[in-house]
PDB file of C-alpha atoms in Angstrom:
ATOM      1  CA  UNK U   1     -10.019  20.052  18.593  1.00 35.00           C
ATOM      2  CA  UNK U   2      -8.672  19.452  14.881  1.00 37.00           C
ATOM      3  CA  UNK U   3      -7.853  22.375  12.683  1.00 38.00           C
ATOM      4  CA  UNK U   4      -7.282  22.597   9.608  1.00 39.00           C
ATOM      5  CA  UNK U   5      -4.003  25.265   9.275  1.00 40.00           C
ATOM      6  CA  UNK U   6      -1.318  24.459  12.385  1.00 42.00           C
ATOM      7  CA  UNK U   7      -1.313  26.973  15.336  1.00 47.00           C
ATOM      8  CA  UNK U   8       2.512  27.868  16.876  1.00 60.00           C
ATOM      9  CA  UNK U   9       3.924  25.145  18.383  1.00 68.00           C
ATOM     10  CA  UNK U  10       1.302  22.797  16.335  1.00 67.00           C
ATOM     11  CA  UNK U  11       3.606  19.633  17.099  1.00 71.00           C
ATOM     12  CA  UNK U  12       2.901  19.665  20.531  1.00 72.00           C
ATOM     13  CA  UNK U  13      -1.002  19.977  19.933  1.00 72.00           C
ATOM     14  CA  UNK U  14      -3.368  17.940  18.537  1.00 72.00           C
ATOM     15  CA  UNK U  15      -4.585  18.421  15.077  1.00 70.00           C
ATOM     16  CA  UNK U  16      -5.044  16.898  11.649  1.00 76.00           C
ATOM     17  CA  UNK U  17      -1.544  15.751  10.809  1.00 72.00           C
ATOM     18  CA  UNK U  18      -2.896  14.169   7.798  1.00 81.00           C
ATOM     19  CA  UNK U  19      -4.298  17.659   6.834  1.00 82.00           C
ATOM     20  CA  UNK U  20      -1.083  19.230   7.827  1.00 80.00           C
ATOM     21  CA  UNK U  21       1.230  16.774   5.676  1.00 85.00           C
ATOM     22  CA  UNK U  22      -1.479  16.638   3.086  1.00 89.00           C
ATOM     23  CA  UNK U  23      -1.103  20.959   2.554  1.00 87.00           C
ATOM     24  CA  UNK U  24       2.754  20.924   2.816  1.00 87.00           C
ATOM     25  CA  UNK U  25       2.946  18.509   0.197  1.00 90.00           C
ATOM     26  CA  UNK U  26       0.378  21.121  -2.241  1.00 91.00           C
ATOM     27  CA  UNK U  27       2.578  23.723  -1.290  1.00 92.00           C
ATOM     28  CA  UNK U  28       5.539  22.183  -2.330  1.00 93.00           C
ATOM     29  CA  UNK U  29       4.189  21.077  -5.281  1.00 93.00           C
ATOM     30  CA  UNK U  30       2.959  24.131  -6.206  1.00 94.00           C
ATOM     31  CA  UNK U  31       5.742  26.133  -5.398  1.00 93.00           C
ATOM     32  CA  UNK U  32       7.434  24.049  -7.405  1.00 94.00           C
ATOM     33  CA  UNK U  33       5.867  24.607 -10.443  1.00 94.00           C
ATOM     34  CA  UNK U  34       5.610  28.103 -10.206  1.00 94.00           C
ATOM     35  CA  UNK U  35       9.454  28.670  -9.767  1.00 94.00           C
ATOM     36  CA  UNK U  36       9.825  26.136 -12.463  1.00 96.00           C
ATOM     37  CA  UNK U  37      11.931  23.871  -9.941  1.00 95.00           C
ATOM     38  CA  UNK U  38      12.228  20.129 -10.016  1.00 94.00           C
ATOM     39  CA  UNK U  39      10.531  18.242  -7.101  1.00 93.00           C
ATOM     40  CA  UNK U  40      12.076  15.201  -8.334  1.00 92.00           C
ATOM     41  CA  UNK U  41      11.144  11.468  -6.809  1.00 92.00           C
ATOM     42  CA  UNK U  42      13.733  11.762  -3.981  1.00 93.00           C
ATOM     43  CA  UNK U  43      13.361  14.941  -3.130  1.00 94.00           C
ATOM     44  CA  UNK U  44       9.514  14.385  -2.981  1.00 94.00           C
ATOM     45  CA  UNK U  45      10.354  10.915  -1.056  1.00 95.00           C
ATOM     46  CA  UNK U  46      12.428  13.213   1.596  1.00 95.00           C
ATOM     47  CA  UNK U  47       9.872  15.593   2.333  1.00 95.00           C
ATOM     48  CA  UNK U  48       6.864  13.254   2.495  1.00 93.00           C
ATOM     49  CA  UNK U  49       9.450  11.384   5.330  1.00 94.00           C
ATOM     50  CA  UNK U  50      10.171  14.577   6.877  1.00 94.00           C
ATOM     51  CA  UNK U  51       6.545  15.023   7.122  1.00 92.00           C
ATOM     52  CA  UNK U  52       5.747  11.676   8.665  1.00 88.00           C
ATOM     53  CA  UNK U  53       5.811  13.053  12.027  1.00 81.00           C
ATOM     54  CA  UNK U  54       6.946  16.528  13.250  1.00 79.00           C
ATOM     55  CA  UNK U  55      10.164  14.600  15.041  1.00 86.00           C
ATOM     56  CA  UNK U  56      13.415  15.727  13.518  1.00 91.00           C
ATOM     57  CA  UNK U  57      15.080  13.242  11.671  1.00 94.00           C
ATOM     58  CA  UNK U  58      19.591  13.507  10.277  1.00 95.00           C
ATOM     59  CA  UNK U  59      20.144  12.691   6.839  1.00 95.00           C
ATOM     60  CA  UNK U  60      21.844   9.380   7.412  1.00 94.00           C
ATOM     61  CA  UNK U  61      18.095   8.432   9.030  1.00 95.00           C
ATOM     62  CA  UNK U  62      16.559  10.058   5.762  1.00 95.00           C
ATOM     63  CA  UNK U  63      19.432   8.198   3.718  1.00 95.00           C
ATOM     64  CA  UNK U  64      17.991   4.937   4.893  1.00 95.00           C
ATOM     65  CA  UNK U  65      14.766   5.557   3.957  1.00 94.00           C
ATOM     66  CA  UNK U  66      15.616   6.331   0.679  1.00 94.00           C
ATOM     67  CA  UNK U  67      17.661   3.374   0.578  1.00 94.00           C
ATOM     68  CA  UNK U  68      14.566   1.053   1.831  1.00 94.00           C
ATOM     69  CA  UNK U  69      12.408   2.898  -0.816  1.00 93.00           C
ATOM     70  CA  UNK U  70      15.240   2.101  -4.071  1.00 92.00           C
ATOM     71  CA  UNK U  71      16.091   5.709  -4.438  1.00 90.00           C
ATOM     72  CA  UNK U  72      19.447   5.746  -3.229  1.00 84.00           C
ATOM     73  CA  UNK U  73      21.817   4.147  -1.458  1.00 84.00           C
ATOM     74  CA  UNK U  74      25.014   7.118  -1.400  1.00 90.00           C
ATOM     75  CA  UNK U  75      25.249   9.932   1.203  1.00 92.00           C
ATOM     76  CA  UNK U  76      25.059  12.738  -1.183  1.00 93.00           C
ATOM     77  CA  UNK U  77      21.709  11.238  -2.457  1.00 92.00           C
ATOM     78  CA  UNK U  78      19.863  12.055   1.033  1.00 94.00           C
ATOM     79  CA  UNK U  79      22.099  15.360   1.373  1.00 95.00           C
ATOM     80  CA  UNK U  80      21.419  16.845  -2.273  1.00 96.00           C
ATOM     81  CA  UNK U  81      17.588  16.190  -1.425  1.00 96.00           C
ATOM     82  CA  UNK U  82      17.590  17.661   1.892  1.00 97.00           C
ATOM     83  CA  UNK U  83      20.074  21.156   0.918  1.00 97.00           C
ATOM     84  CA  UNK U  84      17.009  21.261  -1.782  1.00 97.00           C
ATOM     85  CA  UNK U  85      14.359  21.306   0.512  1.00 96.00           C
ATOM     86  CA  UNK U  86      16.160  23.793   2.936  1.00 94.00           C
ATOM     87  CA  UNK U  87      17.108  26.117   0.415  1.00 93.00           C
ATOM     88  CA  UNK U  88      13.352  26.526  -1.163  1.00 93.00           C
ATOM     89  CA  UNK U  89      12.220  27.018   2.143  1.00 92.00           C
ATOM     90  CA  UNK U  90      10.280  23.543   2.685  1.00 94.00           C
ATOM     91  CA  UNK U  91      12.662  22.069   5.473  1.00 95.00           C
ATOM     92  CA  UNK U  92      14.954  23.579   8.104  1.00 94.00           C
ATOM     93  CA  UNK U  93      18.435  22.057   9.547  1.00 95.00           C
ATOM     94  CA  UNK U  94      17.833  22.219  12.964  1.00 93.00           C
ATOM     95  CA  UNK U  95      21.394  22.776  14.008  1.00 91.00           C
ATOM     96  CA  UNK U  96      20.824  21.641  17.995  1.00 88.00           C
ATOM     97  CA  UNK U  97      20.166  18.382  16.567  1.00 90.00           C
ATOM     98  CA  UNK U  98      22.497  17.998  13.412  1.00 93.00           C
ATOM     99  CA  UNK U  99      18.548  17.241  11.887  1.00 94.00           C
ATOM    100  CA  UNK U 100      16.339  18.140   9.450  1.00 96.00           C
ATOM    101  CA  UNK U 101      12.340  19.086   9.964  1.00 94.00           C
ATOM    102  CA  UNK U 102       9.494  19.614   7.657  1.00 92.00           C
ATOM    103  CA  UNK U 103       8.846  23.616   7.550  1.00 91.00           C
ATOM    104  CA  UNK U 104       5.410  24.015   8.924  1.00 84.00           C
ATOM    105  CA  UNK U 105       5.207  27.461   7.051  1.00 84.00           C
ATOM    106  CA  UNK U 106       6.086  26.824   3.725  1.00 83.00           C
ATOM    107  CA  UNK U 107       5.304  29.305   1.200  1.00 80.00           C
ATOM    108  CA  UNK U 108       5.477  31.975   3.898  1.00 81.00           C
ATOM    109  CA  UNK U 109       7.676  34.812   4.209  1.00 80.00           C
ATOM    110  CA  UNK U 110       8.667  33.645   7.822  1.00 82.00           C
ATOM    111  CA  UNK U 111      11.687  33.741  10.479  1.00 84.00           C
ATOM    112  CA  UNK U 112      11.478  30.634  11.720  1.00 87.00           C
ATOM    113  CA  UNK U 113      12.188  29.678  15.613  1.00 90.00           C
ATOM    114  CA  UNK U 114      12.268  26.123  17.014  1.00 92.00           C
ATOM    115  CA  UNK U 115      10.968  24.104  20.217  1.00 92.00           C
ATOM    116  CA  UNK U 116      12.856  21.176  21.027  1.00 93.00           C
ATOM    117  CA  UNK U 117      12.169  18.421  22.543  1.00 92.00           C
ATOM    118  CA  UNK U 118      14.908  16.688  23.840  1.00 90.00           C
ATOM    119  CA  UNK U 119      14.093  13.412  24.831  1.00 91.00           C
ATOM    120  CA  UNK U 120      11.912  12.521  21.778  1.00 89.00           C
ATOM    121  CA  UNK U 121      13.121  15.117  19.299  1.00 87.00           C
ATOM    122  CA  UNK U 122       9.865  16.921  18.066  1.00 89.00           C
ATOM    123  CA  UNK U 123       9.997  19.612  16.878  1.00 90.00           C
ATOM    124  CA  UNK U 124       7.502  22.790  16.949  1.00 89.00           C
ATOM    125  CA  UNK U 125       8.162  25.734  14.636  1.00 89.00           C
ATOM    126  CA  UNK U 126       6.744  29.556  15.372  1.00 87.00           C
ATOM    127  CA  UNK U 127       7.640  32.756  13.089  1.00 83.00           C
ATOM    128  CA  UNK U 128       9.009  35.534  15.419  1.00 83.00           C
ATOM    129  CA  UNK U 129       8.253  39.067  14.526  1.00 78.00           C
ATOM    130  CA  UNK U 130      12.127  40.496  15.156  1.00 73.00           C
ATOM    131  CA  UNK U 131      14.512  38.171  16.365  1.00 71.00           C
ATOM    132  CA  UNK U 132      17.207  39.280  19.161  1.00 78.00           C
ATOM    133  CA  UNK U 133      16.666  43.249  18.119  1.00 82.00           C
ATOM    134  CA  UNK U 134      19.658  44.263  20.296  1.00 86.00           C
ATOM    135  CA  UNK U 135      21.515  41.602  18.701  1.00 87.00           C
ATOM    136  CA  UNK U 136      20.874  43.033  15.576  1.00 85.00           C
ATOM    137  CA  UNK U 137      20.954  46.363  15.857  1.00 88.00           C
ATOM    138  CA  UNK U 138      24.525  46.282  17.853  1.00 91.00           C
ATOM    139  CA  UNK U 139      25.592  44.170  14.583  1.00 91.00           C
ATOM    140  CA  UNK U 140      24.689  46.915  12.565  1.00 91.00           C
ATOM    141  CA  UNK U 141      25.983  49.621  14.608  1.00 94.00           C
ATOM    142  CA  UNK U 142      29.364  47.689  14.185  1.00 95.00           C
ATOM    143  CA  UNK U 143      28.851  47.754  10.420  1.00 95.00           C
ATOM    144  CA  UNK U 144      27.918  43.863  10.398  1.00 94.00           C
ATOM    145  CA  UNK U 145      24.958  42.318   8.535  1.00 88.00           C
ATOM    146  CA  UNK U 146      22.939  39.727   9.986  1.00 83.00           C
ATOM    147  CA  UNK U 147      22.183  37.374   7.061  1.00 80.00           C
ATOM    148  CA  UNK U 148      21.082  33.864   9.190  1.00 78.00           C
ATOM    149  CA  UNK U 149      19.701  33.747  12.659  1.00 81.00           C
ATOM    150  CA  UNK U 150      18.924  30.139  14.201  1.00 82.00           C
ATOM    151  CA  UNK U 151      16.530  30.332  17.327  1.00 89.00           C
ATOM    152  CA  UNK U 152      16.072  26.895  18.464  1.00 92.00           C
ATOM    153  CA  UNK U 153      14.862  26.394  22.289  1.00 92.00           C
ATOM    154  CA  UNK U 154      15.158  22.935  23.940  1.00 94.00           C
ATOM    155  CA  UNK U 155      13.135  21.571  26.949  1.00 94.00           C
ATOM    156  CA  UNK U 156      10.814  18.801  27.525  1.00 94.00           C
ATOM    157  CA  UNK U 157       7.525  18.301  25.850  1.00 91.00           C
ATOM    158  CA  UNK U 158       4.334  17.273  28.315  1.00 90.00           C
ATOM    159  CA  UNK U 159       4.060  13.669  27.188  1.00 91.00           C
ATOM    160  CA  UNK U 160       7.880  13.349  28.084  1.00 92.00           C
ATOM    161  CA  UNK U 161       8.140  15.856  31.594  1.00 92.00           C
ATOM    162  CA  UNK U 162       5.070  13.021  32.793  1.00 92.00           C
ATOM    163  CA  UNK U 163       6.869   9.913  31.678  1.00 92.00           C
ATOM    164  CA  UNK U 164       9.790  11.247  33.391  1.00 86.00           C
ATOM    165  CA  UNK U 165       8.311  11.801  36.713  1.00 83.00           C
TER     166      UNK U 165
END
């Protein structure tokens, strides 16, 4: 069955990816213009690679991209373009992996968990309602302020449990 706006855990189910790269990139774009940000060539280049497939990829696999493509050749090229993405909410650093991923949510008001694979690193995103409440409220009962919370849980995705057996 195809839809056209990506369940939880889309990655690991079948649906339009065209569709779903296709709406990421409008939201981007749109976001962009309406916070008067610049979605320059690289940056666009990055996400559009990101979005390729929902496998996470590290900037030095993103740098040589951008290098095939004659946008850049120099580390902080790839990174600059990725801490952009990441910081206006259209990528995530998946920190298991030392990776990057396409947000699957952008232009949501989300927290954002992750489902890693990790034999061939795809990655599925979900928004959880209140991540690790004890967690937080013991923080805050110690006077400490959660600002960041990474939720990232790895396993094996079907295709890769039956090629394993």
């Amino acid at each position: 069955m195809s839809r056209s706006r990506p369940s939880n855990l889309s990655a690991f189910e079948p649906h339009d990816h065209g569709l779903c790269r296709r709406n990421a990139l409008r939201t981007a774009d749109a976001t962009c213009r309406a916070k008067r940000l610049r979605l320059t060539p690289a940056r666009a280049f990055v996400l559009e690679t990101l979005l390729e497939t929902h496998r996470a990829m590290t900037a030095y696999e993103v740098l040589d991209r951008l290098r095939a493509a004659g946008l850049g050749a120099q580390p902080p090229v790839a990174y600059r373009a990725l801490e952009f993405l990441v910081e206006n909410g259209f990528a995530h650093r998946i920190e298991r992996l030392g990776a990057f991923v396409a947000c699957s949510r952008a232009g949501e008001a989300h927290l954002a968990a992750f489902v890693i694979c990790r034999d061939c690193r795809k990655v599925a995103e979900t928004a959880v309602e209140t991540p690790a409440p004890g967690l937080t409220r013991e923080a805050a009962e110690a006077g400490f302020t959660v600002e960041r919370m990474v939720i990232e849980a790895e396993g094996l995705c079907a295709p890769c449990r039956e090629a394993a057996v």
